[in-house]
Short mmCIF file of C-alpha atoms in Angstrom, two decimals:
data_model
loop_
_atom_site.label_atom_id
_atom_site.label_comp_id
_atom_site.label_asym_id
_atom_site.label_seq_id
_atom_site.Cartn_x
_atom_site.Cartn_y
_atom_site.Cartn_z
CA UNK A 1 -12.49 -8.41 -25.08
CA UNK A 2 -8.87 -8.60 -23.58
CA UNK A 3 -7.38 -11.78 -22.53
CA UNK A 4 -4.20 -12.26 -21.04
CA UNK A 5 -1.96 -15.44 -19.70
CA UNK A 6 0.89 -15.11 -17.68
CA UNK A 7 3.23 -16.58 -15.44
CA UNK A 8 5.61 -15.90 -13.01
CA UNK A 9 8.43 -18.07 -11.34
CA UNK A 10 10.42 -16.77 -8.65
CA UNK A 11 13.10 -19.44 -7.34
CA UNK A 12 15.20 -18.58 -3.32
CA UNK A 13 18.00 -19.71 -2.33
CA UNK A 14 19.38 -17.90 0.96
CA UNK A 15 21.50 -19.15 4.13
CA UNK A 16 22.65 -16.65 6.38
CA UNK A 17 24.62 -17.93 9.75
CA UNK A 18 25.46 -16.82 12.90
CA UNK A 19 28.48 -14.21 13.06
CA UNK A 20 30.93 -17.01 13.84
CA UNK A 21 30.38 -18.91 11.29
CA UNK A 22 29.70 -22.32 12.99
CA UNK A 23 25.78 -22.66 12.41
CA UNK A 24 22.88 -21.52 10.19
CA UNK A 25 20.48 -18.89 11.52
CA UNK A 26 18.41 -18.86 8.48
CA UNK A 27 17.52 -20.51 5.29
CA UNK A 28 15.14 -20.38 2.82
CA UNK A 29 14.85 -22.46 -0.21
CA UNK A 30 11.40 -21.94 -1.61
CA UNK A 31 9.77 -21.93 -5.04
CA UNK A 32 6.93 -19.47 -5.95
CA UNK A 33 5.22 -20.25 -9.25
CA UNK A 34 1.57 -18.15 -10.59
CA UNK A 35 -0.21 -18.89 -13.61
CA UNK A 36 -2.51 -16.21 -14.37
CA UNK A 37 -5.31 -16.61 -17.44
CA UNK A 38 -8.29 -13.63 -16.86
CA UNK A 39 -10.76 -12.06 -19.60
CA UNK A 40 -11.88 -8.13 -19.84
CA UNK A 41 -14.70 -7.26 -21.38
CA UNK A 42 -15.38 -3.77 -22.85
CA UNK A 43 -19.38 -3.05 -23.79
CA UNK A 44 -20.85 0.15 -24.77
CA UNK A 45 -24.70 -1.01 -24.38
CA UNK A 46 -26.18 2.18 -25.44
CA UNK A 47 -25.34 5.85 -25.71
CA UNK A 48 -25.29 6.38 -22.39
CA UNK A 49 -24.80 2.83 -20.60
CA UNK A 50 -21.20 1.17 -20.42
CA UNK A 51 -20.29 -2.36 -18.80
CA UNK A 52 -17.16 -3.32 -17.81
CA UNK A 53 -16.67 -6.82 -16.57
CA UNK A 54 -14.08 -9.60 -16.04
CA UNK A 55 -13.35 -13.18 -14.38
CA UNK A 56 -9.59 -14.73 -13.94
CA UNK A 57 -8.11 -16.24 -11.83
CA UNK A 58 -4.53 -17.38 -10.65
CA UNK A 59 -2.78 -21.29 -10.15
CA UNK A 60 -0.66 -21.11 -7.02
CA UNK A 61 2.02 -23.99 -6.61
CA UNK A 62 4.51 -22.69 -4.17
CA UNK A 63 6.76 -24.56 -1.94
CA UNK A 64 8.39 -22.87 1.34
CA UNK A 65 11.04 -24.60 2.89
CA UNK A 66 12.58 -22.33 5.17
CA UNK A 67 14.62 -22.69 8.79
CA UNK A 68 14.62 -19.78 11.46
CA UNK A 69 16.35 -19.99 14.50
CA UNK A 70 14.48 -18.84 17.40
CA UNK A 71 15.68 -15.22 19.01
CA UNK A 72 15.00 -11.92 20.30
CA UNK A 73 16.19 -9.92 17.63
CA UNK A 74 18.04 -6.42 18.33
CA UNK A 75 14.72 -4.66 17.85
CA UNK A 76 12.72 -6.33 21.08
CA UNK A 77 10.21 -9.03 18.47
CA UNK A 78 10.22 -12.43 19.47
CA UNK A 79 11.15 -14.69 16.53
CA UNK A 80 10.16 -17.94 17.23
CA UNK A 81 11.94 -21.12 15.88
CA UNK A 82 10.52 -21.93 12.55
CA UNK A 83 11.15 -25.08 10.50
CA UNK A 84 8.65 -25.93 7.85
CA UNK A 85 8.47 -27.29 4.50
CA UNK A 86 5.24 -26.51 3.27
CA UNK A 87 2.73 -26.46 0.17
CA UNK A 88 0.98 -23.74 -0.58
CA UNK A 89 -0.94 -25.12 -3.73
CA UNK A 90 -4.39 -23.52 -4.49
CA UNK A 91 -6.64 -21.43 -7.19
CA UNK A 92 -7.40 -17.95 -6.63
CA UNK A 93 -10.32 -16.64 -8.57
CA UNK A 94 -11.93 -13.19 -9.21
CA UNK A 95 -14.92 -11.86 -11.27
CA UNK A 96 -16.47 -8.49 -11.60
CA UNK A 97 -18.91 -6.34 -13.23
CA UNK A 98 -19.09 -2.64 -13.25
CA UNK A 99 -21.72 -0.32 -14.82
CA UNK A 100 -21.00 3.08 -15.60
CA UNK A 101 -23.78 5.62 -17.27
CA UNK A 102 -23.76 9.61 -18.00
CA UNK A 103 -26.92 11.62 -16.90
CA UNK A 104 -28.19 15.19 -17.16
CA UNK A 105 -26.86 16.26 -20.37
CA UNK A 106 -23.53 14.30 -19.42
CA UNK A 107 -22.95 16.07 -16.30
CA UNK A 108 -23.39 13.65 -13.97
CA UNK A 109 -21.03 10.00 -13.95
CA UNK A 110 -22.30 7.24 -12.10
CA UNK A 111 -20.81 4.57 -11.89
CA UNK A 112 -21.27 1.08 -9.60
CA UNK A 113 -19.97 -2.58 -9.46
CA UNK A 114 -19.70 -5.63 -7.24
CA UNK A 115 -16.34 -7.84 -7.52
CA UNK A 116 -15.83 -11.45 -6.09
CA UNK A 117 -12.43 -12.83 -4.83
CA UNK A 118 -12.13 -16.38 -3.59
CA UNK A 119 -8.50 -18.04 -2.22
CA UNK A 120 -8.66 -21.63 -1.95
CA UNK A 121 -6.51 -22.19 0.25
CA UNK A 122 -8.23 -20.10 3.30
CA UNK A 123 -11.06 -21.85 5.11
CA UNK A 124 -13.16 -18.53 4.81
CA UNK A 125 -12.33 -18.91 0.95
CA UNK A 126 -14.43 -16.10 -0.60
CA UNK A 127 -16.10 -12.72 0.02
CA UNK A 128 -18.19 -10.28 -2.48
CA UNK A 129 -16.71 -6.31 -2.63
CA UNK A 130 -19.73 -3.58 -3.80
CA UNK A 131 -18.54 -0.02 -5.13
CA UNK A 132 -20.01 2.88 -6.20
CA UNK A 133 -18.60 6.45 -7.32
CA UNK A 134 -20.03 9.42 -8.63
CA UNK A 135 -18.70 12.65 -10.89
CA UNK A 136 -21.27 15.60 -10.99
CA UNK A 137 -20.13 18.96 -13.48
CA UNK A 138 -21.06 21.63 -11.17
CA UNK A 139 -19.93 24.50 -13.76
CA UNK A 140 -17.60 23.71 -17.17
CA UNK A 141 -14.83 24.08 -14.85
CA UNK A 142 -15.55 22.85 -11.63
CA UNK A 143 -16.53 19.26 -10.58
CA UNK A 144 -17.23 17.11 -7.58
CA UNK A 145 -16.00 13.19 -7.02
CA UNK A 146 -17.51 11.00 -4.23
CA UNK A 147 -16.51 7.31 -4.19
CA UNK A 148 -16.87 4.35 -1.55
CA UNK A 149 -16.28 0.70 -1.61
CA UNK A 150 -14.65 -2.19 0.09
CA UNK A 151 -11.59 -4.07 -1.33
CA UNK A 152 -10.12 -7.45 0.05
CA UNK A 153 -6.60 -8.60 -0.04
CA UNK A 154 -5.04 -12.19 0.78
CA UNK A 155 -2.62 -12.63 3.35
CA UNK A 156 0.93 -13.22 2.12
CA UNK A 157 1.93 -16.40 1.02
CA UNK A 158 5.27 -16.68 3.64
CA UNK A 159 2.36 -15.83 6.71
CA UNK A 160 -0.02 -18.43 5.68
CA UNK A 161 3.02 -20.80 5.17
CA UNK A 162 4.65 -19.89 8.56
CA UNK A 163 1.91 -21.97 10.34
CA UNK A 164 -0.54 -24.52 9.77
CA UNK A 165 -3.49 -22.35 11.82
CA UNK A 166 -2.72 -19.79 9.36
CA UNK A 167 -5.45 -21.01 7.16
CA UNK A 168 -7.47 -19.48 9.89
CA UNK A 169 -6.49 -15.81 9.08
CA UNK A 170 -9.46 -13.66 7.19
CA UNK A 171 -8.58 -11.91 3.62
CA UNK A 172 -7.70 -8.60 4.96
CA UNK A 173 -10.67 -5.66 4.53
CA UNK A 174 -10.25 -1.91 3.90
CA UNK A 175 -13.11 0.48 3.25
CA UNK A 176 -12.39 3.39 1.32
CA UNK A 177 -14.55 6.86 1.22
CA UNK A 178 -13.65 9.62 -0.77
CA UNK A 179 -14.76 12.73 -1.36
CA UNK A 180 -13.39 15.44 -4.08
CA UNK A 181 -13.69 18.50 -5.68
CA UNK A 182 -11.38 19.87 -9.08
CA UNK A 183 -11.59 22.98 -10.18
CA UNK A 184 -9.79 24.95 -13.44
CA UNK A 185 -9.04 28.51 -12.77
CA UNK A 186 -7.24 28.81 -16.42
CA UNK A 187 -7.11 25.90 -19.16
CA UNK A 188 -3.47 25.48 -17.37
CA UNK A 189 -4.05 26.02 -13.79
CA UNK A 190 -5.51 23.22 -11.95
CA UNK A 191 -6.55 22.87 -8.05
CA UNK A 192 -7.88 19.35 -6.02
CA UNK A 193 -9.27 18.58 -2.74
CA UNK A 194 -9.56 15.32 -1.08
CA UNK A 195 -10.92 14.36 1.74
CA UNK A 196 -10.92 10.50 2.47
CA UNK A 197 -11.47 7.37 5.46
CA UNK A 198 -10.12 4.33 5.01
CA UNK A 199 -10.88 1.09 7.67
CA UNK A 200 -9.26 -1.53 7.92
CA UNK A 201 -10.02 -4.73 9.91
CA UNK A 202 -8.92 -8.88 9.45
CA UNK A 203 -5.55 -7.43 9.60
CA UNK A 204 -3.11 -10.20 11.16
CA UNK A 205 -1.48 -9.68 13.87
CA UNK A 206 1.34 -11.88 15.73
CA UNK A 207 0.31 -14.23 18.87
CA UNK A 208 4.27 -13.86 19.37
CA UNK A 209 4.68 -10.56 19.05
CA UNK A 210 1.17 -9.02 21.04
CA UNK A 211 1.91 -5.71 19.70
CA UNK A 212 2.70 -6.34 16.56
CA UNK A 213 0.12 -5.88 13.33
CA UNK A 214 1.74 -7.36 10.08
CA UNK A 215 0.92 -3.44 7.94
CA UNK A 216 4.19 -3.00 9.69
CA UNK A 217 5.82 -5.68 8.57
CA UNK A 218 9.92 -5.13 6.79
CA UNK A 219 12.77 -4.98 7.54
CA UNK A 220 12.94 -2.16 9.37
CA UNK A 221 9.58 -2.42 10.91
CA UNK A 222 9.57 -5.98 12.42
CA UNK A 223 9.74 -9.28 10.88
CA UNK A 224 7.58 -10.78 8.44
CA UNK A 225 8.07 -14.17 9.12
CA UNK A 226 5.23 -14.66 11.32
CA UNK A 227 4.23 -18.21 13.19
CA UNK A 228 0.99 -18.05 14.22
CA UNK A 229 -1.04 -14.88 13.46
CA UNK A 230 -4.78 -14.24 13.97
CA UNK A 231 -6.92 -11.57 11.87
CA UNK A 232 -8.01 -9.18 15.05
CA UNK A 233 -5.83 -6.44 13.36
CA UNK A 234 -7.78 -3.11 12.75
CA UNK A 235 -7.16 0.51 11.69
CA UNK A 236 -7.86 3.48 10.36
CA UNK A 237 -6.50 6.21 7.99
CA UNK A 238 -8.10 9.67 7.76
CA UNK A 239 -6.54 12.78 5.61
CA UNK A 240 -7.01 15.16 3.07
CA UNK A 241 -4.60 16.62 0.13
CA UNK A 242 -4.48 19.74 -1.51
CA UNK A 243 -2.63 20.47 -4.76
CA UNK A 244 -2.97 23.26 -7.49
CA UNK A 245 -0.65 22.75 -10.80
CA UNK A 246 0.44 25.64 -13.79
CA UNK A 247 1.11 24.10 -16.64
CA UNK A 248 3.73 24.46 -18.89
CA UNK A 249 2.51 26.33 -21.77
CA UNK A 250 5.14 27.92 -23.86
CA UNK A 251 8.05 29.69 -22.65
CA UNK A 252 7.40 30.49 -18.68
CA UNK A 253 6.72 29.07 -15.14
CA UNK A 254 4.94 25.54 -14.50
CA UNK A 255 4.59 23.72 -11.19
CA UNK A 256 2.98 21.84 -8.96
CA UNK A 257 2.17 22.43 -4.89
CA UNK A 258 0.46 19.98 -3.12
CA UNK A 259 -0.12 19.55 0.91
CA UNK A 260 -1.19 15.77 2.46
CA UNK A 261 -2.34 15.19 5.72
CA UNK A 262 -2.73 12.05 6.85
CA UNK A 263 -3.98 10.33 10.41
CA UNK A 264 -2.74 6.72 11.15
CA UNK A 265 -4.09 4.54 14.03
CA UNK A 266 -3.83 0.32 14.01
CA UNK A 267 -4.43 -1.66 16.79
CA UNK A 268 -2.62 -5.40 17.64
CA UNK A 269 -3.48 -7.37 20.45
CA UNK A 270 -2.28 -5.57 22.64
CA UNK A 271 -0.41 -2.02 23.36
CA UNK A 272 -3.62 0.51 22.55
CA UNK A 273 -3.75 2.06 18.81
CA UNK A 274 -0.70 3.67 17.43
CA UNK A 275 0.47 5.47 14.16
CA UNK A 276 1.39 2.98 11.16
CA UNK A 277 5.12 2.31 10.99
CA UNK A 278 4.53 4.32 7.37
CA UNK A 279 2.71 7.99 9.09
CA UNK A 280 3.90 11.16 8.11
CA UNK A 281 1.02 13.29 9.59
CA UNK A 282 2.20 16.46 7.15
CA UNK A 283 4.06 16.14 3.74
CA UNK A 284 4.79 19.26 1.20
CA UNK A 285 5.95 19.16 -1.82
CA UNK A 286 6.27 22.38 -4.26
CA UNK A 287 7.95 21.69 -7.58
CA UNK A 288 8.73 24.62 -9.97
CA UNK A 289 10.23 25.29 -13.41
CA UNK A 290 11.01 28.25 -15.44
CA UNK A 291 11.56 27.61 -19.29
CA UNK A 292 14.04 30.43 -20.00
CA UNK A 293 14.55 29.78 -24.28
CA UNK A 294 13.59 26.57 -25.89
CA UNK A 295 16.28 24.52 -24.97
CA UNK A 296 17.26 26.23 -21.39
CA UNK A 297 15.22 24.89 -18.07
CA UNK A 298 15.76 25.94 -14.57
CA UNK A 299 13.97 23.68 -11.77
CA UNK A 300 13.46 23.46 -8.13
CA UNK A 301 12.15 20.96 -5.68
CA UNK A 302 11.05 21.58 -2.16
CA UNK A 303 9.79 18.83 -0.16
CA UNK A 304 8.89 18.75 3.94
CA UNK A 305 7.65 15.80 6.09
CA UNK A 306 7.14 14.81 9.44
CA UNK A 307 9.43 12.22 10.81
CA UNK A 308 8.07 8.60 10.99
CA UNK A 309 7.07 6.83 14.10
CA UNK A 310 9.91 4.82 16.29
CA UNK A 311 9.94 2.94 18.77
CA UNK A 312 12.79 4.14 21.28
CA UNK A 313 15.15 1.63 23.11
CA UNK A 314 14.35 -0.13 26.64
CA UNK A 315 18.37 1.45 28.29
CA UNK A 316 18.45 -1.07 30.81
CA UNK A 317 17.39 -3.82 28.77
CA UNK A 318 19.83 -2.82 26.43
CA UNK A 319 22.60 -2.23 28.67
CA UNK A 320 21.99 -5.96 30.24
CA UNK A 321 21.62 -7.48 27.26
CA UNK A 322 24.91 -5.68 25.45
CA UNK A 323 22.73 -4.88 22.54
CA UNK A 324 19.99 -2.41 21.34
CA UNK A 325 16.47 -3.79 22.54
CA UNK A 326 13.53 -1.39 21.73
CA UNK A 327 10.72 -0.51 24.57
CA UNK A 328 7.94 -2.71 22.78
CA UNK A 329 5.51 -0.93 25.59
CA UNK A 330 6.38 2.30 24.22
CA UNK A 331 5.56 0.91 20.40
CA UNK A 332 5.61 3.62 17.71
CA UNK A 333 5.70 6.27 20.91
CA UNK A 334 8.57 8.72 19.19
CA UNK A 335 8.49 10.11 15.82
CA UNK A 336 12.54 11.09 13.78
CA UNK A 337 13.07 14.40 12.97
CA UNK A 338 11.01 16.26 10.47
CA UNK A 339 12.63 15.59 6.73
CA UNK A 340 13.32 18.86 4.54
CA UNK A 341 14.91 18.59 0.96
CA UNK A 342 15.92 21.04 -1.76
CA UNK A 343 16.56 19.83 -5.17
CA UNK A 344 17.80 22.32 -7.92
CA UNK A 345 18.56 21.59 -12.07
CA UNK A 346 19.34 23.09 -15.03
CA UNK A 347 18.67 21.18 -18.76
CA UNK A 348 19.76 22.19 -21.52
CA UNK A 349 18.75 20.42 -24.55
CA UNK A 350 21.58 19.64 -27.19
CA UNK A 351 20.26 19.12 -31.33
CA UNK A 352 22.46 16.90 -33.36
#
């Protein structure tokens, strides 16, 4: 059995006014304080039947005071006025159990569990969260992974704080499927394959801001100060990576290539499904080393990726208006400018 307390206190204390200097624009002075207690347990239950299971649970006293003045900011989002001074003071629980037993001479993992999360402070305060994987030894060298299962996460703190109706807003739900394969072609030479699908849904989304879903929220992706938000956000993220790896064994060559592809689409309430604000469809990376002596290494670093989404700029709104103001109709229409990068090093290791 593990048991752990903890607790974390983060204190803000920001004002930020308007480029004269005659009047605030923003301010937040908030508290955030968790108090986390949970339990592990560990249980071997025979010689072929593990059980993993745990309960905790968190003590939420935050306070979010916090002024916004109301604006079209230079990126096209609304930003409504915002003046509250509210408590966000709740439990948030958890428990789960997970069963895990080898088969067929120990070639074949299963393994399956159900988890339960519960927020207080949400009207729809608790949901259950089954998953189940599986690890079959095909040959000594070669095996196959499948897993699936459905994961829940709260809404931030700052959303459900930005407006009363917040309480309204779903835990947010993703679905994961995955599907594997590993195979050794040398005890240092490694290759992967993954396939997976991941849906989401209960994402929230801004009433302000139609086409905006909150997985984009930052600060260079729109604002996560929200006002009122509803959970009718929904996505989905399909891709596959590739990698092989050499070891470094002895004096010699190691590395690592690996290849991602990845599909992003999330829908708001309005504006049709576009990429995620995060979407590089294709990403490389190829890392290699040569040990020359013992204390001599030469390295290289290659990496390629597709430029992220943007959204471009409305010119005669822009022109009007004296500032930059992005097309919101053309959302996430435009992608940057692919990213290449070389890296090389040399160590050389000094003994004293």
């Amino acid at each position: 059995i593990q048991n752990v307390l903890s607790t974390n206190i983060t204190d803000f204390n920001t004002v930020q006014n308007n480029k004269d200097n005659t009047s605030v624009i923003y301010s937040n002075k908030s508290l955030e304080s968790e108090t986390l207690l949970k339990s592990d347990l560990y249980l071997q239950l025979n010689n072929k039947l593990n059980l993993t299971s745990g309960i905790g649970g968190k003590m939420v006293l935050n306070n979010y005071n916090i002024y916004n003045k109301s604006d079209t900011s230079y990126t096209g989002y609304i930003t409504p006025e915002l003046r509250f001074d509210n408590d966000i003071s709740s439990a948030i629980l958890y428990g789960y159990s997970n069963l895990s037993s080898r088969l067929f001479n120990e070639r074949l993992t299963v393994n399956a569990g159900l988890r339960y999360d519960y927020f207080g402070y949400l009207n729809n305060k608790g949901n259950f969260s089954p998953r189940i994987g599986a690890s079959y030894n095909i040959t000594p060298v070669t095996t196959i992974n499948a897993s699936a299962g459905i994961f829940y996460q709260n809404p931030e703190y700052i959303w459900l704080a930005s407006d009363e109706s917040n309480k309204n807003l779903e835990m947010i739900k993703a679905e994961h499927y995955i599907f594997g394969i590993e195979h050794y072609f040398a005890p240092d030479i490694r290759a992967t394959a993954e396939v997976y699908r991941k849906n989401y849904s209960n994402y929230p989304v801004s009433v302000n801001n139609p086409t905006y879903i909150l997985v984009n929220g930052g600060s260079e992706y729109g604002p996560n100060l929200v006002g009122s938000a509803v959970s009718d956000g929904y996505g989905t993220v399909d891709g596959f990576d590739i990698s092989i790896q050499k070891k470094l064994s002895g004096n010699g060559i190691y590395g690592m290539l690996n290849y991602s592809y990845m599909n992003s689409q999330f829908q708001a309430l309005a504006g049709g499904k576009v990429p995620g604000a995060f979407d590089q469809t294709n990403q490389i990376t190829l890392t290699l080393g040569y040990q020359v002596a013992k204390d001599w290494l030469i390295g290289l670093k290659y990496k390629y990726a597709t430029g992220k989404p943007y959204t471009p700029f409305d010119t005669e709104a822009s022109i009007a208006a004296d500032r930059g103001i992005y097309d919101m109709s053309r959302y996430n229409a435009l992608r940057i400018p692919d990213y290449q990068r070389i890296d090389l090093r040399i160590d050389k290791n000094f003994t004293f």
